[in-house]
Amino acid sequence: MINKKLNIAITGLLVFTLLCLQASSSAKTSSDLSKAAIIPKPVSITATGEFFRLKSHANICISEESKELRQIGQYLADKLKGSTGYGFQVKTTAKTEESGNIYLILNTNSSGPNAADEGYKLIITKKQIFLTANSPTGLFRGVQTIRQLLPARIELALKQPGPWKIATGTIEDYPAYSYRGVMLDVSRHFFGVDDVKKLIEFLACYKINFLHLHLSDDQGWRIEIKSWPELTKHGGNTQVGGGRGGYYTQEQYSEIVNFAKERYITIVPEIDMPGHTNAVLASYAELNCSGKATELYTGTNVGFSTLCTTQDITYKFIDDVIRELADITPGPYIHIGGDESHATKREDYIPFINKVEDIVISHGKQILGWDDIAVASLKTNVVAQHWANIKNANIAVSQGAKILMSPAKKAYLDMKYDKSTKLGQHWAGYIEVDSAYCLDPAAYIPGVGGKNILGIEAALWTETITNINEMEYMVFPRLTGYAEIGWTPSSERNWNEYKVRLGEQGERFKDMGINYYPSPLIQWK
Ligand code: TNX
């Protein structure tokens, strides 16, 4: 009797568990396209209330034969292949009649706001999907929308049950800001090529277009410079806490740059100076005013190191570094740091920054620097990255500079979510997911409006972050909020509506294998 009861109970439990599992793995796709949980939220969605069904005979058709379009088509095919088990082929065809296909159409003559670089138009009918854009970049961004319109399990590597339905309608979309970035500090703790690629792959999904690598700091130098080999040989050996550190050879750096480029993400390399330079000063005695090399450093203090700004050799060194870096950096920017140079006298700091600006320009690159550089005279096209000092941001704007928004209180990914977060710091405060989302770059600094703002960048400093799992935990889910701030017009952003879409995104995070922070503010699916 007891056994029988136990049996019934166990069977009941099994059935219940199975039902739950089924319900969660086949969350119904709504036929109302406007209900789709896309992040960042598109500018406009018009729903027509039916379904397109992705079937095994579907092809991905590109409108003209080019290496770039084929690459985008193949990227989409690769994303859809594993989970559907379908053998998508990428075909070139100007015709768009055949049913069941996804058409990627490059139309350089299209007009309207979505014709802007990165803009796209997506038309989903019962029979076909048409993605049209003015540029390959726009097509790639639109591909991310298609990905997110499919059920979350599309992200899994192994074959999953269908159906693969997408609601019909039209999406017109383009970004609010042209710079939507993330910064990764690879100096305090080193992250290898594979970790950086994994991050890039996640960023691409949310239409992020810049990855800033903080390549040098007191604790380690991370990029091979052939004319100054001790930088990596000696200065690359350490990291916070005394671990082995590491560095990228120029070849590995190029591998990262190309991997990012195929995902329409630009790498911004930073060489922080004149402060944050102990790894340099430990590697080359002649770059110290004292002529003596310092010891390598594995602590977390800031503001104690400075290059010797009054010697010619310092500028020869910087010229060599920037030349080699510019040669392997196709993107427009070189970031010169400039923050927290407390060990540099102000009368030395200003001429130093002015000279470094000239060096960067002489190698054909545009200058990005932390907002501290605003006290120098800023050349044309300089971008000041705002992190703490509102006065500096205003001085930068008064000199004609654009502002990249990374206010520490809102956009520092190393800030703890709340008191209970084990990783991270809290000198700028706790940043829960809602606080991160509720940043409006154009309204944040009195006197600095939308037209002065280039975009937004969320920064992950890694004093306390030692591996990719920890990186993912601090980046997600705040990242999707920053991606939306950068892409979606502020009039379309609303926390109460966003948090529902973020809850649905949780399933996608899981299926993509992302170790995210399950914020209690969100009802995770
Ligand atoms: C401030 S923000 C720094 C970094 C630290 C970070 C830690 C900025 C330009 N400098 O050197 O890593 O705080 O949160």
XYZ file of C-alpha atoms in Angstrom, residues 62-241:
180
model
C 22.421 36.848 -51.001
C 21.575 39.497 -53.596
C 25.022 39.651 -55.202
C 28.177 37.614 -55.112
C 30.755 39.159 -52.782
C 33.054 37.753 -50.145
C 31.480 39.988 -47.527
C 27.851 39.078 -48.224
C 28.740 35.403 -48.441
C 30.439 35.681 -45.053
C 27.313 37.228 -43.502
C 25.113 34.568 -45.110
C 27.410 31.824 -43.862
C 27.470 33.369 -40.363
C 23.668 33.152 -40.267
C 23.692 29.611 -41.688
C 26.201 28.534 -39.033
C 24.081 30.069 -36.258
C 20.947 28.193 -37.417
C 22.461 24.886 -38.514
C 23.235 23.089 -35.262
C 19.911 23.509 -33.487
C 17.642 23.073 -36.529
C 19.748 20.326 -38.085
C 18.964 21.874 -41.514
C 21.652 22.087 -44.192
C 21.259 25.758 -45.152
C 23.072 26.737 -48.328
C 24.193 30.256 -49.098
C 23.137 31.029 -52.683
C 23.566 34.099 -54.825
C 20.416 35.182 -56.628
C 18.828 38.432 -57.719
C 15.411 36.707 -57.749
C 13.306 36.689 -54.606
C 10.287 34.566 -55.549
C 11.198 31.166 -54.183
C 9.355 30.481 -50.990
C 10.829 29.420 -47.648
C 14.076 31.379 -48.015
C 15.807 34.133 -46.095
C 16.919 36.871 -48.509
C 19.820 39.167 -47.585
C 19.614 42.133 -49.930
C 22.211 44.865 -50.257
C 20.472 47.933 -51.640
C 22.770 50.920 -51.677
C 20.005 53.084 -53.194
C 17.507 52.784 -50.391
C 16.474 55.944 -48.548
C 14.872 56.838 -45.229
C 16.362 56.712 -41.741
C 17.092 52.982 -41.860
C 19.341 53.649 -44.865
C 21.912 55.066 -42.430
C 25.012 52.984 -41.805
C 23.979 50.008 -39.614
C 20.271 50.515 -40.400
C 18.183 47.726 -41.893
C 14.638 46.779 -42.855
C 13.221 43.343 -42.176
C 10.057 42.179 -43.915
C 8.662 38.843 -42.772
C 5.829 37.321 -44.780
C 4.263 33.871 -44.518
C 6.524 32.747 -47.346
C 9.828 34.598 -47.084
C 12.087 36.792 -45.012
C 13.598 39.833 -46.708
C 16.403 41.638 -44.933
C 17.471 44.802 -46.776
C 20.245 47.218 -45.854
C 22.392 49.893 -47.377
C 25.601 48.347 -46.092
C 26.897 44.923 -45.077
C 27.031 46.279 -41.510
C 23.278 46.890 -41.622
C 22.700 43.350 -42.912
C 24.796 41.927 -40.081
C 22.812 43.909 -37.473
C 19.556 42.686 -39.054
C 20.796 39.098 -38.928
C 20.994 39.483 -35.133
C 17.328 40.483 -35.104
C 16.391 37.383 -37.118
C 18.330 35.294 -34.611
C 16.442 36.790 -31.694
C 13.063 36.334 -33.431
C 13.575 32.575 -33.401
C 12.991 30.582 -30.184
C 15.894 30.768 -27.694
C 16.830 27.137 -28.317
C 18.087 28.208 -31.764
C 21.285 29.071 -29.842
C 21.975 25.475 -28.823
C 24.636 23.524 -30.683
C 22.740 20.221 -30.861
C 19.602 19.446 -32.865
C 16.368 20.612 -31.177
C 12.710 19.977 -31.954
C 10.956 22.613 -34.083
C 8.775 24.287 -35.079
C 10.923 27.321 -36.010
C 8.302 30.019 -36.309
C 8.694 33.783 -36.694
C 5.761 36.212 -36.496
C 5.116 38.189 -39.685
C 5.418 41.953 -40.142
C 7.959 44.677 -40.777
C 10.828 45.994 -38.654
C 12.620 49.230 -39.490
C 15.662 49.832 -37.397
C 18.784 51.940 -36.948
C 20.929 53.060 -33.981
C 20.575 56.200 -31.876
C 24.348 56.438 -31.300
C 27.159 55.466 -33.663
C 29.416 54.183 -30.836
C 28.106 51.393 -28.605
C 31.012 49.854 -26.803
C 32.406 47.669 -24.091
C 35.830 47.992 -22.466
C 37.773 45.025 -21.172
C 40.784 45.574 -18.902
C 43.210 42.802 -19.917
C 46.016 44.293 -17.817
C 44.863 43.779 -14.214
C 44.039 40.206 -15.184
C 44.975 38.850 -18.565
C 42.339 37.281 -20.828
C 43.552 35.109 -23.703
C 42.465 35.226 -27.346
C 39.714 32.614 -26.918
C 38.138 34.463 -23.982
C 38.127 37.728 -25.916
C 36.590 36.006 -28.953
C 33.863 34.509 -26.762
C 33.038 37.979 -25.430
C 33.018 39.423 -28.972
C 30.560 36.747 -30.095
C 28.174 37.715 -27.286
C 28.544 41.441 -27.988
C 27.669 40.917 -31.665
C 24.307 39.446 -30.679
C 23.307 42.747 -29.071
C 24.562 45.013 -31.896
C 27.567 46.363 -29.934
C 30.050 47.836 -32.432
C 33.220 48.712 -30.450
C 35.432 46.695 -28.100
C 38.029 48.767 -26.256
C 40.973 46.759 -24.915
C 42.833 48.325 -21.995
C 46.208 46.871 -23.025
C 48.556 48.377 -20.475
C 48.535 49.360 -16.831
C 50.735 49.198 -13.737
C 50.221 45.447 -13.400
C 51.038 44.292 -16.924
C 51.816 45.160 -20.551
C 49.745 43.035 -22.954
C 50.698 43.797 -26.567
C 53.910 42.796 -28.328
C 55.912 45.832 -29.470
C 58.783 44.557 -31.594
C 61.021 47.599 -31.102
C 60.674 47.436 -27.282
C 60.617 43.676 -26.557
C 61.079 43.901 -22.763
C 57.570 45.394 -22.451
C 56.056 41.953 -22.857
C 59.057 39.805 -21.959
C 59.378 41.439 -18.553
C 56.333 43.719 -18.154
C 53.848 41.099 -19.365
C 54.736 38.522 -16.715
C 52.528 39.703 -13.896
C 48.966 40.554 -13.004
C 46.993 41.493 -9.901
C 47.539 38.906 -7.188
